[in-house]
Amino acid sequence: MTAGHAVSLEDSYRHCQRLAKKSRSNFYCSFFALPRTQFRDMCVLYAYMRRTDDIGDAEGRSLDERRQQLSDWEAGLQAALRDGHMGTEPIFPSLMEMVRRHSIPHQLLFDVIAGVESDLAPRRFADMTALQRYCYHVAGVVGLSCVHIWGNDGDPAVRDLAIDCGLAFQLTNILRDVGEDIRHGRVYLPQDLMQRHGCSEQELARPSASPSVRAVVAELVSRAQELLERSRALETHLSRDGARMYRAMQRTYGHLQTAIAKADYDVLKHRASLSTLQTLGIAWSCVWDRWVSR
């Protein structure tokens, strides 16, 4: 794509697919559970989330610069949604088309920006309620957007189940990244939970987890597992294709939670990840499910 020129819809889709593929995200292999149109739509949604997050995490940029860039990004999104003015942003053409086709509430897109903005400066979370509010903006809104793309039966329960799923995923991500986050001055573990187990922030910076760190992680893994199990009911409200992808995502995060537990909750020494065999297994199950359901 040529810099400074508007991007065609097809080029926009291709750009988003490249971003999703390049990311090596745990989500990407589950996209293959979907037909081509929905596969591309999930790549677009991922690209938007990734781009927004990257603005907030831009290395070498001051806090004020990142805050201004997020403000500019939000203004660009407003212009694209309001009057179709895409500028030269390669994500916007496919994002606007996807949002229109699936009737995705615009506020969900702005909630993502608000979540990233709230995370610009190092912060702490007093308790699980405060952490859940943050998780809604960075993960719950993703779940709510996904159910629009996948197709659902409109049951009022869908909203809460999608939010629970996003919270389960985000808690798992937080636990995987405890060591990296503390190096950037961020602590997402609830302060009251740390205090209850006698866990200090200094312990999070060590090469391996102390008993108190493991206790905090174990309690949060249990909470994430409960949420993941509770949100399984969402599958019954989704289209056949959507349910197929949802099962793949559930398997992915189930594996990650199990990996944390098997490492005796030492997330500082062992960052949970999928093995090559597990990744291939999930991808193959997606292809197989699609084939047998024809």
Tab-separated table of C-alpha atoms in Angstrom:
chain	number	residue	atom	x	y	z
A	1	MET	CA	0.000	0.000	0.000
A	2	THR	CA	1.269	3.424	-0.916
A	3	ALA	CA	1.693	5.881	1.939
A	4	GLY	CA	-0.530	8.946	1.776
A	5	HIS	CA	-3.236	7.341	-0.373
A	6	ALA	CA	-6.654	5.939	0.512
A	7	VAL	CA	-6.747	2.161	0.840
A	8	SER	CA	-9.201	-0.022	-1.061
A	9	LEU	CA	-11.526	-2.346	0.836
A	10	GLU	CA	-9.794	-5.474	-0.442
A	11	ASP	CA	-6.334	-4.118	0.411
A	12	SER	CA	-7.633	-3.240	3.861
A	13	TYR	CA	-8.783	-6.818	4.441
A	14	ARG	CA	-5.434	-8.162	3.264
A	15	HIS	CA	-3.594	-5.748	5.564
A	16	CYS	CA	-5.604	-6.939	8.575
A	17	GLN	CA	-5.015	-10.582	7.694
A	18	ARG	CA	-1.265	-9.963	7.529
A	19	LEU	CA	-1.331	-8.288	10.944
A	20	ALA	CA	-3.271	-11.156	12.496
A	21	LYS	CA	-1.007	-13.793	10.971
A	22	LYS	CA	2.163	-11.937	11.957
A	23	SER	CA	1.014	-11.591	15.551
A	24	ARG	CA	1.273	-15.322	16.320
A	25	SER	CA	-1.653	-14.752	18.675
A	26	ASN	CA	-3.203	-17.683	20.521
A	27	PHE	CA	-6.445	-16.630	18.869
A	28	TYR	CA	-5.244	-16.822	15.275
A	29	CYS	CA	-5.309	-20.608	14.883
A	30	SER	CA	-8.933	-20.655	16.088
A	31	PHE	CA	-9.931	-18.265	13.279
A	32	PHE	CA	-9.626	-21.204	10.893
A	33	ALA	CA	-12.796	-22.653	12.410
A	34	LEU	CA	-14.745	-19.996	10.513
A	35	PRO	CA	-15.832	-19.605	6.889
A	36	ARG	CA	-13.734	-17.200	4.814
A	37	THR	CA	-15.905	-14.115	5.394
A	38	GLN	CA	-15.998	-14.514	9.161
A	39	PHE	CA	-12.301	-15.446	9.182
A	40	ARG	CA	-11.500	-12.122	7.543
A	41	ASP	CA	-13.824	-10.276	9.916
A	42	MET	CA	-12.034	-11.727	12.942
A	43	CYS	CA	-8.712	-10.626	11.445
A	44	VAL	CA	-10.129	-7.105	11.105
A	45	LEU	CA	-11.334	-7.061	14.708
A	46	TYR	CA	-7.971	-8.360	15.905
A	47	ALA	CA	-6.100	-5.779	13.811
A	48	TYR	CA	-8.136	-2.939	15.331
A	49	MET	CA	-7.535	-4.179	18.872
A	50	ARG	CA	-3.826	-4.743	18.171
A	51	ARG	CA	-3.375	-1.307	16.583
A	52	THR	CA	-5.069	0.419	19.507
A	53	ASP	CA	-2.969	-1.508	22.009
A	54	ASP	CA	0.241	-0.771	20.093
A	55	ILE	CA	-0.426	2.976	20.286
A	56	GLY	CA	-0.629	2.706	24.065
A	57	ASP	CA	2.519	0.573	24.266
A	58	ALA	CA	4.647	2.545	21.783
A	59	GLU	CA	8.217	2.412	23.048
A	60	GLY	CA	10.224	5.602	22.883
A	61	ARG	CA	7.098	7.763	23.113
A	62	SER	CA	6.345	9.907	26.129
A	63	LEU	CA	3.112	9.544	28.066
A	64	ASP	CA	1.794	12.789	26.562
A	65	GLU	CA	2.689	11.658	23.032
A	66	ARG	CA	0.900	8.341	23.453
A	67	ARG	CA	-2.122	10.048	24.964
A	68	GLN	CA	-2.246	12.440	21.988
A	69	GLN	CA	-1.897	9.567	19.517
A	70	LEU	CA	-4.804	7.758	21.166
A	71	SER	CA	-6.852	10.951	20.976
A	72	ASP	CA	-6.031	11.258	17.265
A	73	TRP	CA	-6.913	7.581	16.745
A	74	GLU	CA	-10.261	8.112	18.460
A	75	ALA	CA	-10.955	11.213	16.342
A	76	GLY	CA	-10.124	9.247	13.194
A	77	LEU	CA	-12.495	6.471	14.258
A	78	GLN	CA	-15.260	8.997	14.934
A	79	ALA	CA	-14.801	10.547	11.484
A	80	ALA	CA	-14.864	7.146	9.790
A	81	LEU	CA	-18.021	6.074	11.625
A	82	ARG	CA	-19.769	9.426	11.261
A	83	ASP	CA	-19.194	10.348	7.624
A	84	GLY	CA	-17.106	7.567	6.112
A	85	HIS	CA	-13.887	9.607	6.088
A	86	MET	CA	-11.178	6.930	6.198
A	87	GLY	CA	-8.096	9.059	5.623
A	88	THR	CA	-5.105	6.841	4.877
A	89	GLU	CA	-5.593	4.391	7.765
A	90	PRO	CA	-5.425	0.886	6.220
A	91	ILE	CA	-7.600	-0.744	8.898
A	92	PHE	CA	-10.600	1.586	8.657
A	93	PRO	CA	-12.184	0.524	5.321
A	94	SER	CA	-12.606	-3.123	6.333
A	95	LEU	CA	-13.436	-2.179	9.931
A	96	MET	CA	-16.267	0.109	8.837
A	97	GLU	CA	-17.631	-2.503	6.435
A	98	MET	CA	-17.466	-5.217	9.080
A	99	VAL	CA	-19.083	-3.062	11.778
A	100	ARG	CA	-21.935	-2.129	9.433
A	101	ARG	CA	-22.566	-5.687	8.261
A	102	HIS	CA	-22.671	-7.157	11.769
A	103	SER	CA	-24.323	-4.162	13.489
A	104	ILE	CA	-21.544	-3.980	16.060
A	105	PRO	CA	-22.316	-1.176	18.557
A	106	HIS	CA	-19.897	1.680	17.962
A	107	GLN	CA	-19.419	2.206	21.687
A	108	LEU	CA	-17.562	-1.105	21.924
A	109	LEU	CA	-14.815	0.282	19.685
A	110	PHE	CA	-14.496	3.407	21.795
A	111	ASP	CA	-14.470	1.341	25.002
A	112	VAL	CA	-11.318	-0.388	23.725
A	113	ILE	CA	-9.582	2.980	23.364
A	114	ALA	CA	-10.732	3.998	26.850
A	115	GLY	CA	-9.264	0.789	28.254
A	116	VAL	CA	-5.879	1.362	26.619
A	117	GLU	CA	-5.857	5.004	27.722
A	118	SER	CA	-6.518	3.979	31.324
A	119	ASP	CA	-3.463	1.720	31.108
A	120	LEU	CA	-0.998	4.326	29.837
A	121	ALA	CA	0.509	5.031	33.238
A	122	PRO	CA	1.434	2.336	35.778
A	123	ARG	CA	-1.537	1.611	38.004
A	124	ARG	CA	-2.768	-0.689	40.741
A	125	PHE	CA	-6.116	-2.402	41.309
A	126	ALA	CA	-7.521	-2.372	44.817
A	127	ASP	CA	-9.608	-5.501	44.425
A	128	MET	CA	-11.186	-7.920	41.970
A	129	THR	CA	-14.052	-5.534	41.240
A	130	ALA	CA	-11.631	-2.843	40.052
A	131	LEU	CA	-9.698	-5.383	37.971
A	132	GLN	CA	-12.910	-6.647	36.367
A	133	ARG	CA	-13.810	-3.097	35.291
A	134	TYR	CA	-10.457	-2.837	33.541
A	135	CYS	CA	-10.824	-6.295	31.986
A	136	TYR	CA	-14.196	-5.320	30.538
A	137	HIS	CA	-12.589	-2.563	28.459
A	138	VAL	CA	-9.703	-4.662	27.163
A	139	ALA	CA	-11.386	-8.072	26.855
A	140	GLY	CA	-15.114	-7.993	27.619
A	141	VAL	CA	-15.755	-5.688	24.677
A	142	VAL	CA	-13.842	-8.124	22.458
A	143	GLY	CA	-16.180	-10.921	23.494
A	144	LEU	CA	-19.226	-8.745	22.841
A	145	SER	CA	-17.899	-7.836	19.389
A	146	CYS	CA	-17.149	-11.478	18.584
A	147	VAL	CA	-20.691	-12.688	19.257
A	148	HIS	CA	-21.931	-10.174	16.684
A	149	ILE	CA	-19.501	-11.550	14.097
A	150	TRP	CA	-20.221	-15.191	14.891
A	151	GLY	CA	-23.987	-14.813	15.003
A	152	ASN	CA	-26.108	-15.561	18.079
A	153	ASP	CA	-29.723	-16.243	19.024
A	154	GLY	CA	-30.285	-12.900	20.754
A	155	ASP	CA	-30.845	-14.412	24.191
A	156	PRO	CA	-30.259	-11.804	26.955
A	157	ALA	CA	-27.811	-14.245	28.589
A	158	VAL	CA	-25.374	-13.819	25.684
A	159	ARG	CA	-24.030	-10.494	26.949
A	160	ASP	CA	-23.051	-11.709	30.423
A	161	LEU	CA	-21.604	-14.960	29.071
A	162	ALA	CA	-19.479	-13.076	26.525
A	163	ILE	CA	-18.186	-10.745	29.240
A	164	ASP	CA	-17.388	-13.708	31.518
A	165	CYS	CA	-15.471	-15.338	28.680
A	166	GLY	CA	-13.454	-12.175	28.051
A	167	LEU	CA	-12.676	-11.893	31.756
A	168	ALA	CA	-11.499	-15.532	31.894
A	169	PHE	CA	-9.192	-14.951	28.931
A	170	GLN	CA	-7.804	-11.671	30.270
A	171	LEU	CA	-7.139	-13.048	33.751
A	172	THR	CA	-5.189	-15.866	32.128
A	173	ASN	CA	-3.205	-13.366	30.044
A	174	ILE	CA	-2.462	-11.289	33.145
A	175	LEU	CA	-1.117	-14.336	34.973
A	176	ARG	CA	1.089	-15.315	32.032
A	177	ASP	CA	2.662	-11.843	31.960
A	178	VAL	CA	3.215	-11.062	35.648
A	179	GLY	CA	7.004	-10.979	35.265
A	180	GLU	CA	6.996	-8.822	32.152
A	181	ASP	CA	4.430	-6.410	33.572
A	182	ILE	CA	6.370	-5.729	36.776
A	183	ARG	CA	9.400	-4.785	34.665
A	184	HIS	CA	7.228	-2.062	33.113
A	185	GLY	CA	5.960	-0.905	36.487
A	186	ARG	CA	2.558	-2.553	36.117
A	187	VAL	CA	0.876	-4.820	38.642
A	188	TYR	CA	-2.515	-6.219	37.703
A	189	LEU	CA	-2.887	-8.616	40.628
A	190	PRO	CA	-5.533	-7.260	43.058
A	191	GLN	CA	-3.879	-5.490	45.978
A	192	ASP	CA	-6.223	-6.953	48.601
A	193	LEU	CA	-5.453	-10.472	47.376
A	194	MET	CA	-1.708	-9.814	47.532
A	195	GLN	CA	-2.022	-8.440	51.056
A	196	ARG	CA	-4.091	-11.419	52.192
A	197	HIS	CA	-1.349	-13.808	51.060
A	198	GLY	CA	1.508	-11.605	52.290
A	199	CYS	CA	2.780	-10.991	48.761
A	200	SER	CA	4.878	-7.890	48.050
A	201	GLU	CA	5.574	-6.265	44.694
A	202	GLN	CA	9.283	-6.917	45.204
A	203	GLU	CA	8.562	-10.645	45.101
A	204	LEU	CA	7.053	-10.267	41.626
A	205	ALA	CA	10.417	-9.076	40.309
A	206	ARG	CA	12.287	-12.212	41.355
A	207	PRO	CA	13.336	-14.916	38.855
A	208	SER	CA	11.038	-17.483	40.457
A	209	ALA	CA	7.819	-17.266	42.435
A	210	SER	CA	7.743	-17.318	46.223
A	211	PRO	CA	5.050	-19.323	48.065
A	212	SER	CA	2.998	-16.148	48.535
A	213	VAL	CA	3.143	-15.306	44.814
A	214	ARG	CA	2.099	-18.869	43.978
A	215	ALA	CA	-0.825	-18.585	46.378
A	216	VAL	CA	-2.068	-15.417	44.677
A	217	VAL	CA	-1.663	-16.961	41.226
A	218	ALA	CA	-3.395	-20.183	42.291
A	219	GLU	CA	-6.428	-18.266	43.546
A	220	LEU	CA	-6.672	-16.246	40.338
A	221	VAL	CA	-6.229	-19.335	38.152
A	222	SER	CA	-9.101	-20.944	40.038
A	223	ARG	CA	-11.209	-17.848	39.408
A	224	ALA	CA	-10.300	-17.860	35.700
A	225	GLN	CA	-11.158	-21.554	35.437
A	226	GLU	CA	-14.549	-20.957	37.054
A	227	LEU	CA	-15.299	-18.155	34.601
A	228	LEU	CA	-14.153	-20.258	31.646
A	229	GLU	CA	-16.391	-23.133	32.730
A	230	ARG	CA	-19.368	-20.858	33.354
A	231	SER	CA	-18.994	-19.186	29.973
A	232	ARG	CA	-19.083	-22.532	28.122
A	233	ALA	CA	-22.855	-22.102	27.969
A	234	LEU	CA	-22.309	-19.338	25.397
A	235	GLU	CA	-21.691	-22.032	22.773
A	236	THR	CA	-25.370	-23.032	22.828
A	237	HIS	CA	-26.390	-19.506	21.796
A	238	LEU	CA	-23.994	-19.180	18.846
A	239	SER	CA	-24.278	-20.092	15.194
A	240	ARG	CA	-22.725	-23.418	14.202
A	241	ASP	CA	-19.632	-21.704	12.794
A	242	GLY	CA	-19.337	-19.400	15.799
A	243	ALA	CA	-19.680	-22.287	18.239
A	244	ARG	CA	-16.876	-24.086	16.423
A	245	MET	CA	-14.478	-21.185	16.893
A	246	TYR	CA	-15.607	-20.667	20.455
A	247	ARG	CA	-14.740	-24.273	21.295
A	248	ALA	CA	-11.267	-23.722	19.847
A	249	MET	CA	-10.747	-20.602	21.971
A	250	GLN	CA	-11.993	-22.410	25.067
A	251	ARG	CA	-9.509	-25.226	24.423
A	252	THR	CA	-6.689	-22.732	23.933
A	253	TYR	CA	-7.237	-20.997	27.257
A	254	GLY	CA	-7.980	-24.250	29.042
A	255	HIS	CA	-4.522	-25.462	27.966
A	256	LEU	CA	-2.905	-22.233	29.191
A	257	GLN	CA	-4.592	-22.434	32.588
A	258	THR	CA	-3.539	-26.068	32.939
A	259	ALA	CA	0.044	-25.139	32.019
A	260	ILE	CA	0.142	-22.536	34.795
A	261	ALA	CA	-1.103	-25.087	37.329
A	262	LYS	CA	1.343	-27.774	36.139
A	263	ALA	CA	4.230	-25.338	36.643
A	264	ASP	CA	3.142	-25.115	40.293
A	265	TYR	CA	1.929	-21.571	39.622
A	266	ASP	CA	5.459	-20.257	39.110
A	267	VAL	CA	4.557	-17.753	36.392
A	268	LEU	CA	7.840	-15.894	36.935
A	269	LYS	CA	10.016	-18.840	35.946
A	270	HIS	CA	7.656	-20.432	33.409
A	271	ARG	CA	5.523	-18.355	31.036
A	272	ALA	CA	2.587	-20.544	30.016
A	273	SER	CA	2.258	-21.197	26.296
A	274	LEU	CA	0.836	-23.759	23.912
A	275	SER	CA	3.118	-26.493	22.676
A	276	THR	CA	3.463	-26.960	18.928
A	277	LEU	CA	1.463	-30.173	19.252
A	278	GLN	CA	-1.347	-28.404	21.109
A	279	THR	CA	-1.455	-25.594	18.538
A	280	LEU	CA	-1.584	-28.073	15.670
A	281	GLY	CA	-4.217	-30.082	17.506
A	282	ILE	CA	-6.488	-27.066	17.899
A	283	ALA	CA	-5.992	-26.022	14.268
A	284	TRP	CA	-6.654	-29.573	13.057
A	285	SER	CA	-9.783	-29.883	15.204
A	286	CYS	CA	-11.073	-26.650	13.633
A	287	VAL	CA	-10.537	-28.010	10.131
A	288	TRP	CA	-12.043	-31.382	11.064
A	289	ASP	CA	-15.120	-29.786	12.683
A	290	ARG	CA	-15.718	-27.731	9.558
A	291	TRP	CA	-15.371	-30.775	7.311
A	292	VAL	CA	-17.717	-33.090	9.261
A	293	SER	CA	-20.363	-30.366	9.673
A	294	ARG	CA	-20.759	-29.760	5.949
